[in-house]
Amino acid sequence: MFTLVATLFAVGLSLYWSASVAARFVAAGASVLTILVPVFMVAVLRSSLKFAVEKVTHLSEVDPLTGALNRRGLIKRHFRVFGQCGLTGQAVGFLLIDIDHFKLVNDSCGHAAGDKVLVSSVLTIAAAAPRHSLISRIGGEEFVVLCAVDSVADMSAKASRIRAAVAAEGEVTVSVGAVLAPVEMMDEGTPNISEIVDTLTRHADRSIYQAKWHGRDRVVMQTAPAVQWRPGVPDEPPSALLDFSGRVGLATLLSRGRGSRAASSGAR
């Protein structure tokens, strides 16, 4: 609205002060361009900045190799599953999936082959996982599937489906530590999803250990005490979002040079 008013005002002044018809057209066109071009450039810059911010945010929450969420992305999006559990009374299913003998793949076939196995495994896990699940890579060859489950039997069926799907591909097998935990939604307090994920990971680690001990390529399940979930995403310190600690400028280089000379003098 302000741009339109400014444009009409500038055109009106140009027409009023111009002596001839041609001059009026030229003045009016110049006035319009003088206002609209900067406005257009600002709009383009704002759009580009918004796109860049969205791109950086996406990259900070996604594993660059597999396309699965990283831990930060899992934390950011956890409400998709926990919110459903809070509304429906379902329990949360936390499936920790570890690729069997992955070190052997890297050692015998090379890291490029290992990367290919990781990518194909994530695609298979995503295809076999329940709808509305969250899939995250939380370690080198460890992945998490977070989903809502109705019962131990329901969780067993979902975990077994994922295990069987990976085995059917023929490249590798996986061991799955499955944890079922009821969800109690709390109204007050600071968000605690990070602590909940850590707790569920510890439980699932024990199940993974048992699966490995008993021969791998299997699912080991357990139930955990109810988690008291306080909705929200934990605040991040500014340094976690933007870190300039590694910047190198002229002043930094000069100060480093002075420090190096002083150290050399002291050594002598």
Coordinates of C-alpha atoms in Angstrom, one line a residue:
M1 CA 0.0 0.0 0.0
F2 CA 2.8 2.4 0.9
T3 CA 4.6 1.6 -2.4
L4 CA 1.5 2.3 -4.4
V5 CA 0.9 5.7 -2.6
A6 CA 4.5 6.7 -3.1
T7 CA 4.4 5.7 -6.8
L8 CA 1.2 7.7 -7.4
F9 CA 2.6 10.7 -5.5
A10 CA 5.9 10.7 -7.5
V11 CA 4.1 10.3 -10.8
G12 CA 1.7 13.2 -9.9
L13 CA 4.7 15.5 -9.1
S14 CA 6.4 14.5 -12.4
L15 CA 3.3 15.3 -14.4
Y16 CA 2.8 18.6 -12.6
W17 CA 6.3 20.0 -13.0
S18 CA 7.0 18.7 -16.6
A19 CA 6.6 21.3 -19.4
S20 CA 5.8 19.0 -22.3
V21 CA 4.0 15.7 -22.9
A22 CA 7.2 13.9 -23.8
A23 CA 8.9 15.2 -20.7
R24 CA 5.9 14.1 -18.6
F25 CA 6.2 10.5 -19.9
V26 CA 9.9 10.4 -19.3
A27 CA 9.6 11.9 -15.8
A28 CA 6.7 9.6 -14.8
G29 CA 8.6 6.5 -16.0
A30 CA 11.7 7.6 -14.2
S31 CA 9.7 8.1 -11.0
V32 CA 8.1 4.7 -11.2
L33 CA 11.4 3.0 -11.8
T34 CA 13.1 4.9 -9.0
I35 CA 10.5 3.6 -6.5
L36 CA 9.7 0.1 -7.9
V37 CA 13.3 -1.1 -8.7
P38 CA 14.5 -0.8 -5.1
V39 CA 11.3 -2.3 -3.8
F40 CA 11.7 -5.2 -6.2
M41 CA 15.3 -5.7 -5.2
V42 CA 14.4 -5.8 -1.5
A43 CA 11.7 -8.3 -2.2
V44 CA 14.1 -10.5 -4.1
L45 CA 16.7 -10.3 -1.4
R46 CA 14.2 -11.1 1.3
S47 CA 13.0 -14.1 -0.6
S48 CA 16.6 -15.3 -1.2
L49 CA 17.5 -14.8 2.5
K50 CA 14.4 -16.8 3.5
F51 CA 15.3 -19.6 1.2
A52 CA 18.9 -19.6 2.5
V53 CA 17.8 -19.7 6.1
E54 CA 15.4 -22.6 5.4
K55 CA 18.2 -24.4 3.5
V56 CA 20.7 -24.0 6.3
T57 CA 18.0 -25.1 8.9
H58 CA 17.3 -28.2 6.8
L59 CA 20.9 -29.1 6.4
S60 CA 21.5 -28.7 10.2
E61 CA 18.8 -31.3 10.9
V62 CA 19.5 -33.9 8.3
D63 CA 22.3 -36.5 7.9
P64 CA 24.0 -35.4 4.6
L65 CA 24.8 -39.0 3.6
T66 CA 21.6 -40.9 4.1
G67 CA 19.0 -38.1 4.2
A68 CA 17.7 -39.4 7.5
L69 CA 17.2 -37.0 10.4
N70 CA 20.1 -36.4 12.7
R71 CA 19.6 -36.2 16.5
R72 CA 18.8 -32.5 16.3
G73 CA 16.2 -33.1 13.6
L74 CA 14.7 -35.9 15.7
I75 CA 14.4 -33.6 18.7
K76 CA 12.9 -30.8 16.6
R77 CA 10.2 -33.1 15.0
H78 CA 9.5 -35.4 17.9
F79 CA 6.0 -33.8 18.5
R80 CA 4.8 -35.7 15.4
V81 CA 5.0 -39.0 17.4
F82 CA 4.8 -37.8 21.0
G83 CA 1.8 -35.5 20.3
Q84 CA 0.0 -38.5 18.7
C85 CA 0.7 -40.6 21.8
G86 CA -0.5 -37.8 24.1
L87 CA -3.8 -37.5 22.2
T88 CA -4.5 -41.2 21.6
G89 CA -3.0 -42.8 24.7
Q90 CA -0.7 -44.9 22.6
A91 CA 2.8 -45.7 23.9
V92 CA 6.0 -44.6 22.1
G93 CA 8.0 -47.2 20.3
F94 CA 11.7 -46.5 20.2
L95 CA 13.5 -48.9 17.8
L96 CA 17.3 -48.7 17.8
I97 CA 18.6 -50.4 14.7
D98 CA 22.3 -51.5 14.3
I99 CA 23.7 -52.9 11.1
D100 CA 25.4 -56.2 11.8
H101 CA 29.1 -56.6 10.9
F102 CA 29.3 -53.1 9.4
K103 CA 33.0 -52.7 10.2
L104 CA 33.6 -55.9 8.2
V105 CA 31.9 -54.2 5.2
N106 CA 34.1 -51.2 5.5
D107 CA 37.3 -53.2 6.0
S108 CA 36.7 -55.7 3.2
C109 CA 34.9 -53.6 0.6
G110 CA 35.9 -50.0 1.4
H111 CA 34.2 -47.0 2.8
A112 CA 32.4 -46.2 -0.4
A113 CA 30.7 -49.6 -0.3
G114 CA 29.9 -48.9 3.4
D115 CA 28.3 -45.6 2.5
K116 CA 26.2 -47.3 -0.2
V117 CA 25.0 -49.9 2.4
L118 CA 24.0 -47.1 4.8
V119 CA 22.0 -45.3 2.1
S120 CA 20.2 -48.4 0.9
S121 CA 19.5 -49.6 4.5
V122 CA 17.9 -46.2 5.3
L123 CA 15.7 -46.5 2.2
T124 CA 14.6 -50.0 3.2
I125 CA 14.0 -49.0 6.8
A126 CA 11.9 -46.0 5.7
A127 CA 9.8 -48.1 3.3
A128 CA 9.1 -50.7 6.1
A129 CA 8.6 -48.3 9.0
P130 CA 5.0 -47.3 10.0
R131 CA 3.5 -44.2 8.5
H132 CA 4.2 -41.0 10.4
S133 CA 7.4 -42.5 11.9
L134 CA 10.6 -40.5 12.4
I135 CA 13.8 -42.0 11.1
S136 CA 17.1 -40.7 12.4
R137 CA 20.7 -41.6 12.1
I138 CA 22.3 -41.3 15.6
G139 CA 25.6 -43.0 15.1
G140 CA 27.8 -44.5 12.4
E141 CA 25.7 -47.5 11.6
E142 CA 22.9 -46.9 14.2
F143 CA 19.4 -45.6 13.3
V144 CA 16.3 -44.9 15.3
V145 CA 12.7 -45.3 14.3
L146 CA 10.4 -43.4 16.5
C147 CA 6.7 -44.4 16.2
A148 CA 3.4 -44.7 18.1
V149 CA 2.5 -48.3 19.1
D150 CA -0.6 -49.9 20.6
S151 CA 1.0 -52.8 22.4
V152 CA 4.1 -55.0 22.8
A153 CA 2.7 -57.2 20.0
D154 CA 2.2 -54.2 17.8
M155 CA 5.8 -53.0 18.4
S156 CA 7.1 -56.6 17.8
A157 CA 5.3 -56.7 14.5
K158 CA 6.7 -53.3 13.4
A159 CA 10.2 -54.1 14.4
S160 CA 10.2 -57.5 12.9
R161 CA 8.9 -56.1 9.6
I162 CA 11.9 -53.7 9.4
R163 CA 14.4 -56.4 10.3
A164 CA 13.0 -58.8 7.7
A165 CA 12.9 -56.1 5.0
V166 CA 16.6 -55.3 5.5
A167 CA 17.5 -59.0 5.5
A168 CA 15.5 -59.5 2.3
E169 CA 17.7 -57.0 0.5
G170 CA 20.6 -59.4 1.0
E171 CA 23.4 -56.9 1.6
V172 CA 23.4 -56.8 5.4
T173 CA 21.2 -57.7 8.4
V174 CA 20.3 -55.6 11.4
S175 CA 19.8 -56.1 15.1
V176 CA 16.9 -54.2 16.6
G177 CA 16.5 -53.1 20.2
A178 CA 12.9 -52.2 20.7
V179 CA 11.6 -50.2 23.7
L180 CA 8.0 -49.5 24.5
A181 CA 7.3 -46.7 26.9
P182 CA 3.9 -45.2 27.9
V183 CA 3.8 -41.4 27.6
E184 CA 2.5 -39.1 30.4
M185 CA 2.1 -35.5 29.2
M186 CA 3.0 -32.9 31.7
D187 CA 1.6 -29.4 31.6
E188 CA 4.4 -27.6 33.4
G189 CA 8.2 -27.5 33.3
T190 CA 10.9 -27.1 30.7
P191 CA 10.9 -29.3 27.6
N192 CA 12.7 -32.6 28.3
I193 CA 12.7 -34.5 25.1
S194 CA 16.5 -34.6 25.0
E195 CA 16.6 -36.5 28.3
I196 CA 13.8 -38.8 27.2
V197 CA 15.7 -39.7 24.0
D198 CA 18.8 -40.4 26.1
T199 CA 16.9 -42.6 28.5
L200 CA 15.2 -44.6 25.7
T201 CA 18.6 -45.0 23.9
R202 CA 20.1 -46.5 27.1
H203 CA 17.3 -49.0 27.3
A204 CA 17.5 -49.9 23.6
D205 CA 21.3 -50.3 23.9
R206 CA 20.8 -53.1 26.4
S207 CA 18.4 -54.8 24.0
I208 CA 20.9 -54.4 21.1
Y209 CA 23.6 -56.0 23.2
Q210 CA 21.3 -59.0 23.9
A211 CA 20.5 -59.2 20.2
K212 CA 24.1 -59.2 19.2
W213 CA 25.0 -61.8 21.9
H214 CA 22.3 -64.2 20.7
G215 CA 23.4 -64.2 17.1
R216 CA 22.4 -60.9 15.5
D217 CA 19.6 -60.4 12.8
R218 CA 16.9 -60.4 15.5
V219 CA 14.7 -58.2 17.6
V220 CA 14.9 -57.9 21.3
M221 CA 12.2 -56.0 23.1
Q222 CA 11.6 -54.5 26.5
T223 CA 9.2 -52.2 28.2
A224 CA 10.3 -49.1 30.0
P225 CA 8.7 -47.0 32.8
A226 CA 6.4 -44.3 31.6
V227 CA 8.1 -41.2 30.4
Q228 CA 6.9 -37.9 31.7
W229 CA 7.0 -35.8 28.6
R230 CA 7.0 -32.0 28.8
P231 CA 6.2 -30.7 25.3
G232 CA 8.4 -28.3 23.5
V233 CA 11.8 -28.1 22.0
P234 CA 14.8 -27.3 24.3
D235 CA 16.3 -23.9 23.8
E236 CA 19.7 -23.9 22.0
P237 CA 22.5 -21.6 23.1
P238 CA 23.5 -19.1 20.5
S239 CA 26.9 -20.8 20.0
A240 CA 25.0 -23.9 18.8
L241 CA 23.4 -22.0 16.1
L242 CA 26.2 -19.9 14.9
D243 CA 29.9 -20.3 15.8
F244 CA 32.4 -17.7 14.8
S245 CA 35.2 -19.2 17.0
G246 CA 37.1 -20.3 14.0
R247 CA 37.0 -17.0 12.1
V248 CA 40.3 -15.7 10.8
G249 CA 40.7 -12.0 10.1
L250 CA 43.6 -9.6 9.8
A251 CA 43.5 -8.7 13.5
T252 CA 43.4 -12.4 14.5
L253 CA 46.4 -13.2 12.2
L254 CA 48.4 -10.2 13.6
S255 CA 47.6 -11.3 17.2
R256 CA 48.7 -14.8 16.4
G257 CA 51.9 -13.6 14.8
R258 CA 52.7 -11.5 17.9
G259 CA 51.9 -14.5 20.1
S260 CA 54.2 -16.8 18.0
R261 CA 57.1 -14.3 18.1
A262 CA 56.7 -13.9 21.9
A263 CA 56.7 -17.7 22.3
S264 CA 59.8 -18.0 20.1
S265 CA 61.6 -15.3 22.2
G266 CA 60.7 -17.1 25.4
A267 CA 62.0 -20.4 24.0
R268 CA 65.3 -18.9 23.2

